[in-house]
Coordinates of C-alpha atoms in Angstrom, one line a residue:
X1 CA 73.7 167.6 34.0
X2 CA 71.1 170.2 33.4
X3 CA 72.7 172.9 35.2
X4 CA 75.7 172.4 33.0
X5 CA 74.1 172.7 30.0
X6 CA 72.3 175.7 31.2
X7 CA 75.4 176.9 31.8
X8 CA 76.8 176.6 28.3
X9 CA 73.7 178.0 26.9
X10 CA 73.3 181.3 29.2
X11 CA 75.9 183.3 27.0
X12 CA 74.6 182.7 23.8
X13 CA 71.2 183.6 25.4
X14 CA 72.0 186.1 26.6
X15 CA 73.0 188.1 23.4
X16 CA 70.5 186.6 21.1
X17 CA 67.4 186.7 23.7
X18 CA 64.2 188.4 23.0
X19 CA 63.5 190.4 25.7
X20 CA 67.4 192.2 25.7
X21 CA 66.7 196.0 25.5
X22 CA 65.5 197.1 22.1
X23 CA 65.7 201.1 20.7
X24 CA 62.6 202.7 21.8
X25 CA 61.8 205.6 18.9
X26 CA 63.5 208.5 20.3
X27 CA 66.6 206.5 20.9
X28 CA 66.8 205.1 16.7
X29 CA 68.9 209.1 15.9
X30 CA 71.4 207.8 18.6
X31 CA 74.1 205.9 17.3
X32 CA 77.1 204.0 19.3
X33 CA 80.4 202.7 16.9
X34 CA 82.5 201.2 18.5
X35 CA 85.2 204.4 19.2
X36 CA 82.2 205.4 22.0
X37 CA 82.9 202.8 23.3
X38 CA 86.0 203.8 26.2
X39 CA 87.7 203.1 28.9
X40 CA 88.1 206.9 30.1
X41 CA 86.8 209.1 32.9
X42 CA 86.0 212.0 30.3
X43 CA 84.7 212.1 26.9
X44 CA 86.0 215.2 24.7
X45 CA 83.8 216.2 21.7
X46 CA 84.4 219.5 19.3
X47 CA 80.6 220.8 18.4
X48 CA 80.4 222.5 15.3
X49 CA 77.9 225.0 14.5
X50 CA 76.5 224.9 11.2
X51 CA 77.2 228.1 8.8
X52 CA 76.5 228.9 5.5
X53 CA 78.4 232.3 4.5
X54 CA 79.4 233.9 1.7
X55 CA 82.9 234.9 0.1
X56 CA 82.9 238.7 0.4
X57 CA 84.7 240.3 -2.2
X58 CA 86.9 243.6 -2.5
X59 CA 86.0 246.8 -3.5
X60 CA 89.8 247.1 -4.4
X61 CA 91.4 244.1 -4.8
X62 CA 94.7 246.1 -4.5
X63 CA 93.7 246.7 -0.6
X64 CA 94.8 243.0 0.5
X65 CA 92.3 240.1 1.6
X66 CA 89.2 240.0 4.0
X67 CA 89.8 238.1 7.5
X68 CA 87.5 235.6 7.4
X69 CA 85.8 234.4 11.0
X70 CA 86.9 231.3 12.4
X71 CA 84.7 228.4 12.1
X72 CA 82.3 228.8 15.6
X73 CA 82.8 225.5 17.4
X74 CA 83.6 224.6 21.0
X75 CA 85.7 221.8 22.6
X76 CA 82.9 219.8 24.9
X77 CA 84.9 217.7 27.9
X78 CA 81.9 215.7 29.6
X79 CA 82.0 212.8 32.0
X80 CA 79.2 210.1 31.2
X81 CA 76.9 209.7 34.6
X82 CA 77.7 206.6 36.2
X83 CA 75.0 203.3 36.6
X84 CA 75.5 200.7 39.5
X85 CA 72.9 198.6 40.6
X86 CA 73.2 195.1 43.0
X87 CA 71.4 192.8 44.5
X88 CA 71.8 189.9 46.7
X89 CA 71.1 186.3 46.1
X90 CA 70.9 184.4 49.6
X91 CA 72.0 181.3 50.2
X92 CA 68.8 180.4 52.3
X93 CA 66.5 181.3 49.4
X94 CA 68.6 178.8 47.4
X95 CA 67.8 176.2 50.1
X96 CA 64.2 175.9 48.8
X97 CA 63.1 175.1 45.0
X98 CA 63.6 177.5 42.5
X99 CA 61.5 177.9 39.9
X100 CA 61.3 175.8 37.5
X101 CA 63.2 173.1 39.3
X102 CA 61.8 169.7 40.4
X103 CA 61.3 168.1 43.7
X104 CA 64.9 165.7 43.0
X105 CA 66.6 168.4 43.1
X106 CA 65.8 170.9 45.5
X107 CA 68.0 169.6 47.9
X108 CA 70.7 170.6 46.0
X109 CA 74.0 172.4 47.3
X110 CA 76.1 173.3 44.5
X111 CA 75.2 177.0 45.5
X112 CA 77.3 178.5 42.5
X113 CA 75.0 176.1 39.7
X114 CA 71.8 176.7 41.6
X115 CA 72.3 180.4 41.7
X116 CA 72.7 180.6 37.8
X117 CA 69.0 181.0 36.9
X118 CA 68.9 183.7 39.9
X119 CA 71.5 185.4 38.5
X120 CA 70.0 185.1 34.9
X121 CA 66.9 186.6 36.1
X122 CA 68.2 189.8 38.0
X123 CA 70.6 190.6 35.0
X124 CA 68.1 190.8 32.7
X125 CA 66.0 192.4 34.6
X126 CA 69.3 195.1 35.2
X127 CA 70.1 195.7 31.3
X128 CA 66.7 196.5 30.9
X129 CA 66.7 199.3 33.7
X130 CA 69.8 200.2 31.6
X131 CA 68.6 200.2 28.5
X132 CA 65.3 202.4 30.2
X133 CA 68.1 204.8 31.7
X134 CA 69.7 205.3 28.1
X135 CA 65.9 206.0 26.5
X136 CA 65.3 208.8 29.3
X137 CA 68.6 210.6 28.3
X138 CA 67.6 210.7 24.8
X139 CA 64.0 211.8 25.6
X140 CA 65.2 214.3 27.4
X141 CA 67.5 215.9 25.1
X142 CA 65.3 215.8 22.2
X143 CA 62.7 217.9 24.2
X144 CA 64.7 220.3 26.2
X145 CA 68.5 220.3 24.7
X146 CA 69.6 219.0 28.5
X147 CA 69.6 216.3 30.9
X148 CA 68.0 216.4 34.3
X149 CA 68.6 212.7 35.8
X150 CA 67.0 211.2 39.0
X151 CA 68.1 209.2 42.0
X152 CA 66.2 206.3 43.4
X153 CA 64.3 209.1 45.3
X154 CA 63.4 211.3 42.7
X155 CA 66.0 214.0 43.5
X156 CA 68.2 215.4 40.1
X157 CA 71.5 213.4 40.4
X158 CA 73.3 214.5 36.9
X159 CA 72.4 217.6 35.3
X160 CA 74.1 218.7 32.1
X161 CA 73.1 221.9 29.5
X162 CA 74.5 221.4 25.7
X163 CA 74.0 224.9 24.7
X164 CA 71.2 224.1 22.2
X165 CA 69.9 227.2 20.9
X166 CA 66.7 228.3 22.2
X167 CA 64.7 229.6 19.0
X168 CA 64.7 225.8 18.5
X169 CA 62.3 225.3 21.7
X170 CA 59.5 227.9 21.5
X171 CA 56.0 227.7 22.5
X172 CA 53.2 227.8 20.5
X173 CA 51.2 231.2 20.8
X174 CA 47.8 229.0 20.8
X175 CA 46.3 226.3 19.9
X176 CA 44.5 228.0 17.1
X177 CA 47.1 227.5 14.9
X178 CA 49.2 224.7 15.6
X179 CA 50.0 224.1 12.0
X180 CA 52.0 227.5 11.6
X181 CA 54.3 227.5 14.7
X182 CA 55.1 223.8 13.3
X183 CA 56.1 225.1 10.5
X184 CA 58.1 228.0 11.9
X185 CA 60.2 226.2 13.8
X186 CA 60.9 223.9 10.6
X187 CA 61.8 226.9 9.1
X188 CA 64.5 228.2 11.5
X189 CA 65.9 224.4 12.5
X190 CA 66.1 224.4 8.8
X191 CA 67.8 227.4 7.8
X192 CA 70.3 227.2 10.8
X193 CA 71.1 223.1 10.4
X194 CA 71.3 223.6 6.7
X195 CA 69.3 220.3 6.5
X196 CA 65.6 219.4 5.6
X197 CA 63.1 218.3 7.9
X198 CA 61.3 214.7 7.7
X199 CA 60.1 214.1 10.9
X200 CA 57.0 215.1 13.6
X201 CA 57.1 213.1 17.0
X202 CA 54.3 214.2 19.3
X203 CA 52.3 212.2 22.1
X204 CA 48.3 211.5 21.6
X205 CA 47.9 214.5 23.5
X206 CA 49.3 216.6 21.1
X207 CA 48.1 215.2 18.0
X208 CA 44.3 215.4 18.9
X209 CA 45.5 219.4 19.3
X210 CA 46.9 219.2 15.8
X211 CA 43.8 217.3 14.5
X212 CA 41.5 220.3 15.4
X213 CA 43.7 222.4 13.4
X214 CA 42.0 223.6 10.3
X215 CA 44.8 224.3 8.5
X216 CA 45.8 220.9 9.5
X217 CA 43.0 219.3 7.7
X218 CA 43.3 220.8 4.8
X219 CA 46.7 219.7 4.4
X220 CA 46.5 215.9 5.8
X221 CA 47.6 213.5 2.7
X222 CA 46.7 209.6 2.2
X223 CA 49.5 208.0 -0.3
X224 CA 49.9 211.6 -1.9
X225 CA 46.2 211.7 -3.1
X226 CA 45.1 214.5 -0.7
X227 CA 42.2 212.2 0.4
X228 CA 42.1 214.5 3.8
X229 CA 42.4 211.0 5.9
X230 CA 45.3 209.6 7.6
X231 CA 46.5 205.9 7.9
X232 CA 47.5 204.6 11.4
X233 CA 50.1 202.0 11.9
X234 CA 51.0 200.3 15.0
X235 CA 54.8 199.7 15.3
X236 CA 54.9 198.7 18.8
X237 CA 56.8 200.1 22.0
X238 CA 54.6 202.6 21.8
X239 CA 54.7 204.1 18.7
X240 CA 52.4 204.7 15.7
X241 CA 52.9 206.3 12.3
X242 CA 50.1 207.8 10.9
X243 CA 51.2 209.2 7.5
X244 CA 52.7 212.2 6.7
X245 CA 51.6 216.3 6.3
X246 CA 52.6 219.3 5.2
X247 CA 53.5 222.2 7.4
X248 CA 54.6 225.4 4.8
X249 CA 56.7 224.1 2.9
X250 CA 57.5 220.6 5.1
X251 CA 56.9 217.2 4.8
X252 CA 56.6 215.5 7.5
X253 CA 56.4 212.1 8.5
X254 CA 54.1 212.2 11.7
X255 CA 54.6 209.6 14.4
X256 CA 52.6 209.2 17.8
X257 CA 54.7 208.2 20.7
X258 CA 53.2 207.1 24.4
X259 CA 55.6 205.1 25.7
X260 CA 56.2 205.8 29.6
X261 CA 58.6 204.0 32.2
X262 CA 58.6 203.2 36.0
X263 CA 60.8 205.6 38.4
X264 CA 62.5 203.7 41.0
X265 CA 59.7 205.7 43.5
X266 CA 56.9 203.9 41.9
X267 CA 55.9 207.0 39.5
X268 CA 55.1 206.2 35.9
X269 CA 56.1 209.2 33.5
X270 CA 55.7 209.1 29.6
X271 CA 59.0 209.7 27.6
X272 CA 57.0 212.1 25.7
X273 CA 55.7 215.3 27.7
X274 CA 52.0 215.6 26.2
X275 CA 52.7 219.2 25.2
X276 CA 55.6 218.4 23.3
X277 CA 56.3 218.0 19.7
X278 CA 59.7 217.4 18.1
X279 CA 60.8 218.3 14.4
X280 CA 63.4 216.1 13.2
X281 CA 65.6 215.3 10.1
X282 CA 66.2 212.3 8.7
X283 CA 68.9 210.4 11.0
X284 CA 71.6 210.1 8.1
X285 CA 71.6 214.0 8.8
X286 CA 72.3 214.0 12.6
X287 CA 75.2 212.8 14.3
X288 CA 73.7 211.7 17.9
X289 CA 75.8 209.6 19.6
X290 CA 75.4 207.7 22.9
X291 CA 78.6 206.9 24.5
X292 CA 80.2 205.1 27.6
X293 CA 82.9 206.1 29.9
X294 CA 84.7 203.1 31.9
X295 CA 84.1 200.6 34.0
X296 CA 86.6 199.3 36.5
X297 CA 85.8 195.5 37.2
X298 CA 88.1 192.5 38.9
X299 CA 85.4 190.3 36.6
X300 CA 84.1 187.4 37.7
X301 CA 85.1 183.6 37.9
X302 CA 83.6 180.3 37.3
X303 CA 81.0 179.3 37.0
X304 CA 79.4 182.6 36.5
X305 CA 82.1 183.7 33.9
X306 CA 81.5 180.8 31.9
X307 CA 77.6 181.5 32.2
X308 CA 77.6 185.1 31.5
X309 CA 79.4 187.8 29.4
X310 CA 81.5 190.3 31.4
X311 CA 81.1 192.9 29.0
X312 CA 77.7 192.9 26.7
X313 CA 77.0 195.0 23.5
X314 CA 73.3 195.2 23.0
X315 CA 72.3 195.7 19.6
X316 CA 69.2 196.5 17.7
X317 CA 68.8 195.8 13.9
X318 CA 72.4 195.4 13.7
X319 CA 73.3 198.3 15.6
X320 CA 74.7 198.4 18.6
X321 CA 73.6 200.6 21.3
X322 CA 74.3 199.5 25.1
X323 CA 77.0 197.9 26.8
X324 CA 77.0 196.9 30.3
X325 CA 79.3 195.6 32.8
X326 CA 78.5 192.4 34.7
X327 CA 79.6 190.6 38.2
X328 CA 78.7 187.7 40.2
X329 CA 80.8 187.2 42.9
X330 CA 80.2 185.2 46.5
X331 CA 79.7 187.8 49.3
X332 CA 81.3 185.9 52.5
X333 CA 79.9 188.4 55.1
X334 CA 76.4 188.1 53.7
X335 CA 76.6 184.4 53.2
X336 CA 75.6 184.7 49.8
X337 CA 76.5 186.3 46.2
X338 CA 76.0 189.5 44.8
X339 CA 75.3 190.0 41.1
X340 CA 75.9 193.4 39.5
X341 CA 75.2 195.1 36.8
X342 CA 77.5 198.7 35.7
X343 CA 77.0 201.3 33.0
X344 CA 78.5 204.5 32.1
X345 CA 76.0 206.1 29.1
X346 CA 75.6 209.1 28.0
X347 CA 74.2 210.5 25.0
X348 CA 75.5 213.5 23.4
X349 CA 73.6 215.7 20.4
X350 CA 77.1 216.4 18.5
X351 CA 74.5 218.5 15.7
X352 CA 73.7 221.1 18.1
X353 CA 71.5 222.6 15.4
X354 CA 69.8 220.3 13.8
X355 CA 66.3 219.4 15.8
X356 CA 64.1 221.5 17.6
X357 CA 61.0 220.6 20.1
X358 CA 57.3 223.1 20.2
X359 CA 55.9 223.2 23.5
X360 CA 51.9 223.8 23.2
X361 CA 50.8 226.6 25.2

C-alpha cells in the first residue's frame, strides 16, 4: 500500500514542494495574472510609449484648434517560443530496485505504480529546466531589449527584437568614471519613462569597477549616515544587496547578482554578463509580464493523472509565474513510458521605456 499512498501524496507535493522553481532576481519585475495565461497560438499586446507634452495654445484663438499627435504606440502580435522536453522510462530499468525501495519489493510488476517515483523525479527535474528557460528570457531582455534563445546545440532557435530604444543601452566611455555614465543613463530612462529609478543590478565584476570609482566612494551611504561603508547581505540564488548610493541625483538600491545556469552543451554562462549593469524602477512602475501560449495535450490517465497535475501553476511568494504541461503515457513500441513536460513562455517588457542596461567599456 505504499505506492498508493505515494500516489495520493505526489499532487499535493508537487505544488507545495521545496525545490519547484523559485523567481531568480531578474525574473521578481515579471509578472503572470492569470489573463497570460492562454490557450492561443499568438499573443497581441499594444506598447505604449511614455509622453509627457504640453497643451499648446493659440496665438488667435479665433484661428480654430491645434491637431494634437496621436498617442505613439504600436500593436505587438508575438508567438511565445515553444518548450518540449521527453524522456523514456524503460520497463527493464524498472525490473531492478529503485531507489529507495526494499529488497520485498523489487520484484514487483505493477509497472504503472513502480514507475511513479521515476516519473516524479524526471518532472521535477523538467519544471526546473523550465523555470531556468523563463530566467534566461528575462535576463536577456533586461540587458539587451531582445531575446536570442539556444537549441540543445547551442545554435539561436527564437530570436525576437522589442524595439527598446537604444540611448537606454550605452557604453560607458571608461572606467574612470563609472559613477557619471550611471547616472546618465538614470537620467534619460528617467526623463523618457516618466518614473524614478530605485534599482542597480550588476555582477561582482562590475561592482569591484564601481568600487574603484572615486566619486563612488564619496557617495557610498550606511543607514543614511554617510559612514563611506556598505553592508552586504546574502539573499540567496545568487544575490546580494549591499546597501544603496547615489548617482547625481539617484538613489539606488545596489544588488550583486552571479547566478549562472547549465546549457544543454555542458557550458555554464552567468545570467548576468560581467560588464553589465542594469538601472531599474521600482516593479509597481513596470509592467513586465511573462506569458504562455497553448499547449495541445490528450492528458494523461491513471494512475499517473491521479499522481500528477496536468496543468501546474508555479508560484513564488504568492505569485504565480510558470505553468507547465505534463504527460505520462505507456509507449508500446519502446516497451515502456514516456513522461513529458511542455511549455509555451515568453516574457514581454510591455514598459518599453522604463529600464535601461550600461555596458562597461
Amino acid at each position: 500500500m505504499e505506492s498508493m499512498e505515494f500516489r495520493k501524496k505526489r499532487l499535493s507535493g508537487f505544488i507545495n514542494d521545496r525545490e519547484a522553481p523559485k523567481k531568480r532576481l531578474l525574473s521578481r519585475p515579471f509578472k503572470s495574472r492569470e489573463e497570460d495565461y492562454t490557450s492561443a497560438d499568438y499573443i497581441e499586446f499594444d506598447m505604449f510609449s511614455a509622453r509627457d507634452v504640453i497643451a499648446p495654445t493659440l496665438r488667435d484663438a479665433r484661428t480654430g484648434t491645434v491637431v494634437v499627435q496621436p498617442d505613439q504606440w504600436s500593436e505587438k502580435r508575438f508567438r511565445p517560443s515553444y518548450i518540449g522536453l521527453e524522456e523514456p522510462i524503460m520497463l527493464y530499468d524498472l525490473t531492478r530496485r529503485l531507489p529507495g525501495e526494499s529488497e520485498e519489493i523489487e520484484n514487483n510488476t505493477d509497472w504503472e505504480l513502480r514507475a511513479l517515483p521515476v516519473a516524479d523525479r524526471i518532472l521535477r527535474k523538467m519544471h526546473n529546466m523550465i523555470g531556468l528557460q523563463v530566467d534566461v528570457q528575462n535576463a536577456q531582455i533586461l540587458q539587451t531589449g531582445k531575446l536570442d534563445l539556444k537549441d540543445d546545440k547551442g545554435n539561436s532557435s527564437f530570436v525576437l527584437d522589442f524595439g527598446a530604444k537604444a540611448t537606454h543601452f550605452p557604453t560607458a566611455v571608461s572606467a574612470a568614471n563609472i559613477c557619471d555614465s550611471i547616472a546618465a543613463l538614470c537620467d534619460t530612462v528617467a526623463a523618457d519613462g516618466e518614473r524614478p529609478l530605485a534599482y542597480l543590478i550588476m555582477s561582482s565584476t562590475a561592482f569591484q569597477t564601481l568600487a574603484a570609482d572615486a566619486t563612488f566612494q564619496k557617495n557610498v551611504v550606511r543607514d543614511g549616515l554617510g559612514l563611506g561603508s556598505l553592508s552586504p547581505q546574502g539573499r540567496g540564488l545568487g544575490e546580494t544587496y549591499y546597501g544603496w548610493a547615489m548617482f547625481g541625483m539617484h538613489r539606488l538600491e545596489i544588488y550583486v547578482y552571479n547566478a549562472s545556469y547549465t546549457m544543454p552543451n555542458g557550458t555554464t554562462v552567468p545570467f548576468l554578463d560581467p560588464k553589465k549593469i542594469i538601472v531599474l524602477p521600482r516593479e509597481e512602475d513596470l509592467d513586465f509580464r511573462t506569458v504562455y501560449g497553448g499547449v495541445p495535450s490528450r492528458g494523461m490517465s491513471a494512475p499517473f493523472s491521479d499522481a500528477f497535475p496536468q496543468t501546474i501553476t508555479y508560484t513564488d511568494n504568492g505569485e504565480s509565474f510558470i505553468r507547465v504541461h505534463n504527460r505520462v503515457y505507456w509507449y508500446e513500441k519502446g516497451d515502456g513510458f514516456v513522461v513529458e513536460a511542455k511549455s509555451r513562455p515568453l516574457s514581454i517588457p510591455v514598459s518599453l521605456e522604463r529600464w535601461g542596461c550600461l555596458t562597461l567599456a
